[in-house]
PDB file of C-alpha atoms in Angstrom:
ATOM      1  CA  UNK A   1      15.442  -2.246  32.688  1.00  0.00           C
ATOM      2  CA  UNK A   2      18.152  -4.443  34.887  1.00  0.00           C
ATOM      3  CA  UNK A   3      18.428  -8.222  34.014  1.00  0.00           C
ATOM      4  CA  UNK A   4      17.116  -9.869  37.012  1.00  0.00           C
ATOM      5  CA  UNK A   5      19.373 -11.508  39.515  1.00  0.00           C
ATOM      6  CA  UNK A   6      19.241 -15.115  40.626  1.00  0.00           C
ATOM      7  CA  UNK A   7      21.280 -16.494  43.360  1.00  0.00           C
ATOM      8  CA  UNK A   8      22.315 -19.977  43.548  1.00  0.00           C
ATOM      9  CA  UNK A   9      23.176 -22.341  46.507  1.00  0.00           C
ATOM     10  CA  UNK A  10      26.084 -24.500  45.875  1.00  0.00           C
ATOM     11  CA  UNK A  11      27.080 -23.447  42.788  1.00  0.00           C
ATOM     12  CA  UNK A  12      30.415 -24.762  42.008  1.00  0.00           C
ATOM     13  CA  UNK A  13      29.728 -28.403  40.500  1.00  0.00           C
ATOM     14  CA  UNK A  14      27.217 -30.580  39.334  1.00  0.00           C
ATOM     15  CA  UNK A  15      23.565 -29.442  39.532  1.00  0.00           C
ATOM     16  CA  UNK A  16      24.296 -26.442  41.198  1.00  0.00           C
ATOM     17  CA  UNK A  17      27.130 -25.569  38.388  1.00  0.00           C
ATOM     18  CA  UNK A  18      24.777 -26.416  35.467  1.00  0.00           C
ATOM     19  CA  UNK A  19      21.849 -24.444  36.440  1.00  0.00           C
ATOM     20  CA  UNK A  20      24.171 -21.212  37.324  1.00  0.00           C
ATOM     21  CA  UNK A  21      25.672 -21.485  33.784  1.00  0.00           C
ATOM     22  CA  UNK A  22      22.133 -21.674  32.026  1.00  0.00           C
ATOM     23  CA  UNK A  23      20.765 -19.015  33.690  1.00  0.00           C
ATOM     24  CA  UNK A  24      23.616 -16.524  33.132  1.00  0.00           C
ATOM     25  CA  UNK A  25      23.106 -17.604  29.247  1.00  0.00           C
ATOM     26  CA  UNK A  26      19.669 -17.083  29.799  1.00  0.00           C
ATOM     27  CA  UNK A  27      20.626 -13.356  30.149  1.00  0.00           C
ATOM     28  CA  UNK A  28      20.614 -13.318  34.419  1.00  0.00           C
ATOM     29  CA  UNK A  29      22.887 -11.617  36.372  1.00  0.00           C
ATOM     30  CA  UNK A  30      24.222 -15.016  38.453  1.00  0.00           C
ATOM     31  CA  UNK A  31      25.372 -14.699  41.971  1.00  0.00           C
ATOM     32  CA  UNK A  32      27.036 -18.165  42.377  1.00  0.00           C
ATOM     33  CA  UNK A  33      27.392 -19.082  46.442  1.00  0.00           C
ATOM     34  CA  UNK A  34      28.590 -22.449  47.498  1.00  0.00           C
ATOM     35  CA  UNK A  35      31.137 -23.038  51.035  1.00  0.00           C
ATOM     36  CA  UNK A  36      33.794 -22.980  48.841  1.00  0.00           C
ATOM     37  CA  UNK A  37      33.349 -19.787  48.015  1.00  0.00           C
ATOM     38  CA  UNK A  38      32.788 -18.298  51.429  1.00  0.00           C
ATOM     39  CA  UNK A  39      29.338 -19.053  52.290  1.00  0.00           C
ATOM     40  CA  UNK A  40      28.551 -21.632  54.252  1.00  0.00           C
ATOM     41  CA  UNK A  41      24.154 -21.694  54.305  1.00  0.00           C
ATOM     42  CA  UNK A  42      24.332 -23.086  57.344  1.00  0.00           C
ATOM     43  CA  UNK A  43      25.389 -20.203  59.360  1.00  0.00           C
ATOM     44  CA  UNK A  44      23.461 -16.641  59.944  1.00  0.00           C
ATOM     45  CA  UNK A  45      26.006 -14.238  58.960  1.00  0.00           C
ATOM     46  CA  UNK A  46      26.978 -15.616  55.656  1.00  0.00           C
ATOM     47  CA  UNK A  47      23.177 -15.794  54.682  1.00  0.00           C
ATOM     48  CA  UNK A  48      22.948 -12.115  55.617  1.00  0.00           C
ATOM     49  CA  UNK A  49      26.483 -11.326  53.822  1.00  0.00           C
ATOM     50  CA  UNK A  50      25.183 -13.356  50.862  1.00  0.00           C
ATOM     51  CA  UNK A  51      22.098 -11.204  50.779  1.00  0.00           C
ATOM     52  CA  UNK A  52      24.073  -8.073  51.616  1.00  0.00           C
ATOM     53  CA  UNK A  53      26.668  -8.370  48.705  1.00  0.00           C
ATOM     54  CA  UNK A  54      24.288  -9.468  46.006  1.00  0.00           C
ATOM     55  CA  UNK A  55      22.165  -5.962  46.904  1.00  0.00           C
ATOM     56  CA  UNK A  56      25.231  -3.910  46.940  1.00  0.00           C
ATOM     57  CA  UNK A  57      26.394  -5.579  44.068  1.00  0.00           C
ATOM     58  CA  UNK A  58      22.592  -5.592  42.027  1.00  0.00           C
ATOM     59  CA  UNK A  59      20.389  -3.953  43.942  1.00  0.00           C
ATOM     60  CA  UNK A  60      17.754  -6.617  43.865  1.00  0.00           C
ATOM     61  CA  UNK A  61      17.181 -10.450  44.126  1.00  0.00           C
ATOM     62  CA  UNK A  62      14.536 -12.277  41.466  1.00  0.00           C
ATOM     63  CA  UNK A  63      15.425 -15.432  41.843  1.00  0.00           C
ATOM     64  CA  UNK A  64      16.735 -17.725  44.742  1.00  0.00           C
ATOM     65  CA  UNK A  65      17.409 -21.675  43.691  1.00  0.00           C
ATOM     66  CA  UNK A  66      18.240 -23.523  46.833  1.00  0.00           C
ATOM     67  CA  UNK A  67      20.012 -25.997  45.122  1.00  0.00           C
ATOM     68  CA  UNK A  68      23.199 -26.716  48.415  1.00  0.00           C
ATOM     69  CA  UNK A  69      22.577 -29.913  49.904  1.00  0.00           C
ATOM     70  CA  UNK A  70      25.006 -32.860  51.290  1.00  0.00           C
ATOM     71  CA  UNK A  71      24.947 -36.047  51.996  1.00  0.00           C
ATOM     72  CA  UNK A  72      26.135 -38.393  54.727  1.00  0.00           C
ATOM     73  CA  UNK A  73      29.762 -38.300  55.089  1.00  0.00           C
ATOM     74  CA  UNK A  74      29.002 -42.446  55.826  1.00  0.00           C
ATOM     75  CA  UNK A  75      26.007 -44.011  55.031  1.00  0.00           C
ATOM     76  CA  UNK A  76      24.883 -46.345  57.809  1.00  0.00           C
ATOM     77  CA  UNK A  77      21.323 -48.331  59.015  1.00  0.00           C
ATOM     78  CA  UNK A  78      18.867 -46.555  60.452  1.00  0.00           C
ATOM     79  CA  UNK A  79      19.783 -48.061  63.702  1.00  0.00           C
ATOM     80  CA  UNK A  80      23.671 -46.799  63.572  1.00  0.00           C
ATOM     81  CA  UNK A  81      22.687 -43.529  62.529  1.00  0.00           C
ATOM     82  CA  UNK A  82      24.263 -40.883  64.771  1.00  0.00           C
ATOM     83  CA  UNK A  83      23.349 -37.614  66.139  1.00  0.00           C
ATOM     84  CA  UNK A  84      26.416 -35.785  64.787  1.00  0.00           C
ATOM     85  CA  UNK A  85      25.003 -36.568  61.031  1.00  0.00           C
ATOM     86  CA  UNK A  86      21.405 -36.208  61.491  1.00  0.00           C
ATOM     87  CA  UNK A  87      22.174 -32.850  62.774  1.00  0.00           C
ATOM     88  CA  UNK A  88      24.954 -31.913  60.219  1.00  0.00           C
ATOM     89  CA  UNK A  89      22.364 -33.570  56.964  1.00  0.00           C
ATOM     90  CA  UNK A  90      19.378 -31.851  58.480  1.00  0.00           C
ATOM     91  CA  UNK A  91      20.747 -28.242  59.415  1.00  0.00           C
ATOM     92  CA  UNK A  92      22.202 -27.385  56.370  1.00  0.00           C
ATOM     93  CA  UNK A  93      19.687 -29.334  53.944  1.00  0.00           C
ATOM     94  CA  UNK A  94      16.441 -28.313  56.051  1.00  0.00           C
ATOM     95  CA  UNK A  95      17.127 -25.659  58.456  1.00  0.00           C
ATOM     96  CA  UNK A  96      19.497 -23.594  56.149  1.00  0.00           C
ATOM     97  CA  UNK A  97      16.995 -23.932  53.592  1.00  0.00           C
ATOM     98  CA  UNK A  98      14.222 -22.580  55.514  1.00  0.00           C
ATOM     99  CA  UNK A  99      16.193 -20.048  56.713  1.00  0.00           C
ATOM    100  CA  UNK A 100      17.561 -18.947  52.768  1.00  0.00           C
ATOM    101  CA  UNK A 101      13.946 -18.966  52.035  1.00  0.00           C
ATOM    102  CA  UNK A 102      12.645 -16.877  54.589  1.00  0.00           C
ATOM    103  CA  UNK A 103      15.719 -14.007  54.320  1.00  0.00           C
ATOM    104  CA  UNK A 104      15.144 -13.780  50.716  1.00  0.00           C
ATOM    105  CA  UNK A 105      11.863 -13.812  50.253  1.00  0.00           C
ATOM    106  CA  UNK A 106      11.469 -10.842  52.604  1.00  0.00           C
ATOM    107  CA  UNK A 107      13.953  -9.009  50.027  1.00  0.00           C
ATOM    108  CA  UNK A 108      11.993  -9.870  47.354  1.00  0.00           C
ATOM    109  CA  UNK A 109       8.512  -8.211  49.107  1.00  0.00           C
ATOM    110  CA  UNK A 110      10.638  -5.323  49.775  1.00  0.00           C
ATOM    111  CA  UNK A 111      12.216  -4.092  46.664  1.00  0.00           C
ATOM    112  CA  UNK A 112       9.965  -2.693  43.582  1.00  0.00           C
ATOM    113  CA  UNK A 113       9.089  -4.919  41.077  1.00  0.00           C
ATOM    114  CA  UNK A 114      11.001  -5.253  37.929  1.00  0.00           C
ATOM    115  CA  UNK A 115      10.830  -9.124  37.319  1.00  0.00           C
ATOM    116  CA  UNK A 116       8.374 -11.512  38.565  1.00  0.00           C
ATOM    117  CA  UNK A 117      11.055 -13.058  41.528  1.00  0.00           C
ATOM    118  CA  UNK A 118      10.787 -16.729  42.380  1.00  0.00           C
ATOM    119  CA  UNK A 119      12.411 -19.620  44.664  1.00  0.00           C
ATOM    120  CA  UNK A 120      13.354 -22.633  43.535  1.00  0.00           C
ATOM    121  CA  UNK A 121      14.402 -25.810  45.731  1.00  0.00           C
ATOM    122  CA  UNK A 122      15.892 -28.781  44.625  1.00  0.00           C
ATOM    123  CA  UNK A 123      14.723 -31.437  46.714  1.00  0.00           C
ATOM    124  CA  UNK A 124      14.525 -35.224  45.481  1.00  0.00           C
ATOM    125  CA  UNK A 125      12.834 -38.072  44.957  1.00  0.00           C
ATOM    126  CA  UNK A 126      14.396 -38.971  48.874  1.00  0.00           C
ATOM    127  CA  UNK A 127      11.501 -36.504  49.943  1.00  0.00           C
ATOM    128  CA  UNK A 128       9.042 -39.697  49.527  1.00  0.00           C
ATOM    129  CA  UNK A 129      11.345 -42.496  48.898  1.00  0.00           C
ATOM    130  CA  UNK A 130      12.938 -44.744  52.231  1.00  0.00           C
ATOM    131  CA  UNK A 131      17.055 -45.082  51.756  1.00  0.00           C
ATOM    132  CA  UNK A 132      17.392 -47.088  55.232  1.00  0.00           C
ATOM    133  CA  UNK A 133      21.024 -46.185  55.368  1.00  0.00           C
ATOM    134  CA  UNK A 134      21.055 -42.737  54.959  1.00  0.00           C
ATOM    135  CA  UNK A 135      17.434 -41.912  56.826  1.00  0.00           C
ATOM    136  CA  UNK A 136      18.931 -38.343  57.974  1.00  0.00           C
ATOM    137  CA  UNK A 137      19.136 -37.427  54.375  1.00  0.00           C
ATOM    138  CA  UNK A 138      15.469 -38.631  53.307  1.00  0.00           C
ATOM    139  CA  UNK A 139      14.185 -37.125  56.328  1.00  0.00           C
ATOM    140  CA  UNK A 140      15.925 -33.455  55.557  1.00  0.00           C
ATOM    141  CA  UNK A 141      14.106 -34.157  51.300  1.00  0.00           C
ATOM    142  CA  UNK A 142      10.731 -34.570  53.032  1.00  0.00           C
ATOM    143  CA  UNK A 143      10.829 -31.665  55.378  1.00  0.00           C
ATOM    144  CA  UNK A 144      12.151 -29.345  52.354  1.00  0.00           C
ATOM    145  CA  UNK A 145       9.379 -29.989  49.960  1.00  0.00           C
ATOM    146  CA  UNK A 146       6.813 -28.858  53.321  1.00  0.00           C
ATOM    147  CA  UNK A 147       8.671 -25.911  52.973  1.00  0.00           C
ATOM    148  CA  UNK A 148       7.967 -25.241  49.604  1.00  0.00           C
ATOM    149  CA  UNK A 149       4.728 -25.569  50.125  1.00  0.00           C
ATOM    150  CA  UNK A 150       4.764 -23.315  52.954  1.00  0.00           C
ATOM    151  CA  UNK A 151       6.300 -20.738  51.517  1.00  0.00           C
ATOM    152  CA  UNK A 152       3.843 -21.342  48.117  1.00  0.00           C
ATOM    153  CA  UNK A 153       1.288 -20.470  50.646  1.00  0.00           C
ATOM    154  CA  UNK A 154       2.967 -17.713  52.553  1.00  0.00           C
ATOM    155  CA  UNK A 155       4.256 -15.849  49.814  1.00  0.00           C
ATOM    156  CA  UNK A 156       1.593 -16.154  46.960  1.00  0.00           C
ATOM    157  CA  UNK A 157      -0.539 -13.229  47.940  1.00  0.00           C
ATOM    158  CA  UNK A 158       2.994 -11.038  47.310  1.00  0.00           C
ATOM    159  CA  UNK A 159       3.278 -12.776  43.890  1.00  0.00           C
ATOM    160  CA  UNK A 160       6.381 -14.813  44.377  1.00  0.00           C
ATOM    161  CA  UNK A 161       6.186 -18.399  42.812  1.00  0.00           C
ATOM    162  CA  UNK A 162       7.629 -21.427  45.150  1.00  0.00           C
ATOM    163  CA  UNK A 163       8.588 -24.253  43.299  1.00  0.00           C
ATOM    164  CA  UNK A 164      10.425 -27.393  43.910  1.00  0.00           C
ATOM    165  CA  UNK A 165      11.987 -30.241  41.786  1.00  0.00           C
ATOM    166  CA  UNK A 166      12.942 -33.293  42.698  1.00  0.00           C
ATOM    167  CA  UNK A 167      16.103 -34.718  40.705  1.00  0.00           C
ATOM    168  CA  UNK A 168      15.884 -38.682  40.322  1.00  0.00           C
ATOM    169  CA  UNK A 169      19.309 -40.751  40.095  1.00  0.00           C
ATOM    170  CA  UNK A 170      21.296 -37.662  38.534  1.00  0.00           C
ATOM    171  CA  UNK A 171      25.340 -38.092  37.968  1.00  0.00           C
ATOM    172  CA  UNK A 172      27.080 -36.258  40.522  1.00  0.00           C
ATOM    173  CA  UNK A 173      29.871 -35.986  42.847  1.00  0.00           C
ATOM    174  CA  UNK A 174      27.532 -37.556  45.494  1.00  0.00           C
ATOM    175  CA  UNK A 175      26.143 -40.403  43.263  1.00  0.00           C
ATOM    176  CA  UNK A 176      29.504 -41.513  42.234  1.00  0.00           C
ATOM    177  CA  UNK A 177      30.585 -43.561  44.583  1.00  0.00           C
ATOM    178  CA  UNK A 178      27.439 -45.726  44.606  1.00  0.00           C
ATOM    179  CA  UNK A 179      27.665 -45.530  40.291  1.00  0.00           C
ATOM    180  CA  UNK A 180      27.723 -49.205  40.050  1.00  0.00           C
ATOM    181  CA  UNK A 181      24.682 -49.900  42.016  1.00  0.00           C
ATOM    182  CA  UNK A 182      23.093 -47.504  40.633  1.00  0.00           C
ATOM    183  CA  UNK A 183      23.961 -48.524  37.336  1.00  0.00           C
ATOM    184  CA  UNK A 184      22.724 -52.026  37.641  1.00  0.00           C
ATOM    185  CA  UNK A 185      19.085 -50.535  39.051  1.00  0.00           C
ATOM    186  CA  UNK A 186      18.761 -48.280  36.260  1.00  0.00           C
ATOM    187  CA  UNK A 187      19.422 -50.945  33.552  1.00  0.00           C
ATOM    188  CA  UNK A 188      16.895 -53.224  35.325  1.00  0.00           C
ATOM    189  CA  UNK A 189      14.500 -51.468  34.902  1.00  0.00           C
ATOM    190  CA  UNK A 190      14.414 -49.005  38.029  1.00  0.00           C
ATOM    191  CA  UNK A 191      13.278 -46.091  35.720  1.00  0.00           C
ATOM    192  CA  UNK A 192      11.770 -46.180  32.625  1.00  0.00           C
ATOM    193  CA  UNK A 193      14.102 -44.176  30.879  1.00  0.00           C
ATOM    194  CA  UNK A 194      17.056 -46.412  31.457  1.00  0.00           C
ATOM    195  CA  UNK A 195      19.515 -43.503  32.016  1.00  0.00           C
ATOM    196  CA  UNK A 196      20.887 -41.548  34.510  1.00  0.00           C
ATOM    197  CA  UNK A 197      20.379 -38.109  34.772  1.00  0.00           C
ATOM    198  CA  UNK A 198      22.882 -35.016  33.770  1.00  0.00           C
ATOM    199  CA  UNK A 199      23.052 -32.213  35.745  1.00  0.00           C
ATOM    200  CA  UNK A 200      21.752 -30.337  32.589  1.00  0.00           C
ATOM    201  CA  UNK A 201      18.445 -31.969  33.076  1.00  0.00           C
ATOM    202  CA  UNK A 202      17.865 -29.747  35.908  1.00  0.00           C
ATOM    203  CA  UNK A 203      19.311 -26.994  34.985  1.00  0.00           C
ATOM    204  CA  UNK A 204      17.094 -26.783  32.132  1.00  0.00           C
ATOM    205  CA  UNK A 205      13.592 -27.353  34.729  1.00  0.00           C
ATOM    206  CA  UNK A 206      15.085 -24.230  36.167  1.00  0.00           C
ATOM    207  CA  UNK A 207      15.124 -22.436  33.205  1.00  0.00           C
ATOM    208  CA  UNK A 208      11.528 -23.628  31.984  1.00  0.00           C
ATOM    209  CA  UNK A 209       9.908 -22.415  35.335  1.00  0.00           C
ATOM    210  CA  UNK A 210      11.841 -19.020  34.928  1.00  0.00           C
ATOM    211  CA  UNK A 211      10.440 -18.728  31.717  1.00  0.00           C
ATOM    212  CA  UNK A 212       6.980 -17.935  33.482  1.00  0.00           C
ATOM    213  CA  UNK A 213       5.059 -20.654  31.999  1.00  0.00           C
ATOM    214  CA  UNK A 214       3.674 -22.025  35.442  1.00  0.00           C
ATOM    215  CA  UNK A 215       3.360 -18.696  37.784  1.00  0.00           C
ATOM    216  CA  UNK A 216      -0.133 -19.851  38.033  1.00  0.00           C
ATOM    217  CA  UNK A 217       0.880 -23.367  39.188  1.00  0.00           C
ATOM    218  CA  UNK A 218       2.973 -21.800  42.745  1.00  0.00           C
ATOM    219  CA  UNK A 219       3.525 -25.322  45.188  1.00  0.00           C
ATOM    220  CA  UNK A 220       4.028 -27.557  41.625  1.00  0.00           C
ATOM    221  CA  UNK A 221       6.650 -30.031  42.087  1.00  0.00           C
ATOM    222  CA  UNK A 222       8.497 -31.374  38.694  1.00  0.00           C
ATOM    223  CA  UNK A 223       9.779 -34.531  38.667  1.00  0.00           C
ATOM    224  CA  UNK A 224      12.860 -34.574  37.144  1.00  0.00           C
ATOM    225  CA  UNK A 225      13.652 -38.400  37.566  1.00  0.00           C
ATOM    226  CA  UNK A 226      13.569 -40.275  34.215  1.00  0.00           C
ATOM    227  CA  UNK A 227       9.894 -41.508  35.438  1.00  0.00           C
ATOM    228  CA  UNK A 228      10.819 -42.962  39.202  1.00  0.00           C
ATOM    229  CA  UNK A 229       8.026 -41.644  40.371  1.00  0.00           C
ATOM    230  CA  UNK A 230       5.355 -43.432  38.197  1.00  0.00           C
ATOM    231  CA  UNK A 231       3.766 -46.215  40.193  1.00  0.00           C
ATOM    232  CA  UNK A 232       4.132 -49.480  38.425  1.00  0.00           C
ATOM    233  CA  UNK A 233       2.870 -53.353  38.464  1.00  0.00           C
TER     234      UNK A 233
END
């Protein structure tokens, strides 16, 4: 039998990086696309090249992680917020998304099945938490995680598993420059594990919902945040 392939969404660093290593040590043949590499999500024809190489390439897709995302290039008030970066935050983290989701997931009904095939998206705890000065972001989180359940829905009866995870304060390129804030929160008491998160931390959710210990659980969102989301007095 072929080792099943899993494509990744922004794949070159951090997150995206850290899951794409563990799953190629997990014995998957890794298809690693980010814009750096020539494949911007955003736009039609690279999802349908993306799609288009990885069959000519394996033949099949099991498993799509749509982990790509970006942040404001300037974070500013609600009331400041322009069109230009709602549009730019919310196409490629929302739209693009949708879009990945939908292209692959009529591959994956098509082709026979060898491995149980599965989508993954990385949302975050911005699905459900208010950042005032970067509202386009939160507002691309919390559409994303109605797609996952959409797609949960759509795609169950065809036996493909929708899941989502939701990182918490994880070290990355885009939590750098606000480390020191962050820092500060964190120590305070923000989460109860008084850490940040490593990339690695998600990578290895990936890897425990690949296993196919929760392909009864389609829609489940893990919380991969230290504890944020525990409601406390």
């Amino acid at each position: 039998m072929k080792k099943p392939t899993a494509i990744i969404t922004g794949a070159t660093r951090g997150i995206g990086l850290s899951i794409a290593d563990n799953l190629e040590n997990a014995g998957y043949n890794v298809v690693r696309a980010s814009q750096s590499l020539g494949c911007d999500i955003s736009k039609k024809e690279d999802r349908e090249r993306l799609l288009a190489d990885t069959i000519t390439q394996y033949g099949r897709v099991d498993l799509l992680v749509n982990n790509a995302g970006v942040a404001p290039t300037t974070r500013l008030d609600l009331l400041e917020t322009t069109e230009e970066s709602f549009r730019r935050v919310v196409g490629i983290n929302l739209e693009a998304t949708f879009f990945m989701c939908q292209l692959f997931a009529r591959q994956m009904i098509s082709q026979p099945r060898e491995h149980p095939c599965r989508i993954i998206n990385i949302a975050s705890i911005s699905s459900y938490t208010s950042s005032i000065n970067r509202g386009e972001y939160c507002i691309s989180k919390a559409g994303l995680s109605m797609v996952t359940s959409l797609f949960a829905d759509r795609l169950a009866e065809h036996g493909v598993g929708v899941f989502e995870i939701r990182p918490g304060i994880i070290l990355t390129d885009m939590t750098e420059k606000v480390k020191d804030k962050y820092s500060k929160l964190i120590e305070e008491g923000l989460t109860p594990i008084k850490r940040f998160g490593q990339p690695q931390d998600i990578a290895d959710a990936v890897l425990a919902i690949t296993g196919g210990h929760f392909d009864f659980a389609t829609g489940q969102i893990f919380n991969i945040d230290g504890g944020f989301h525990i409601r406390r007095l």
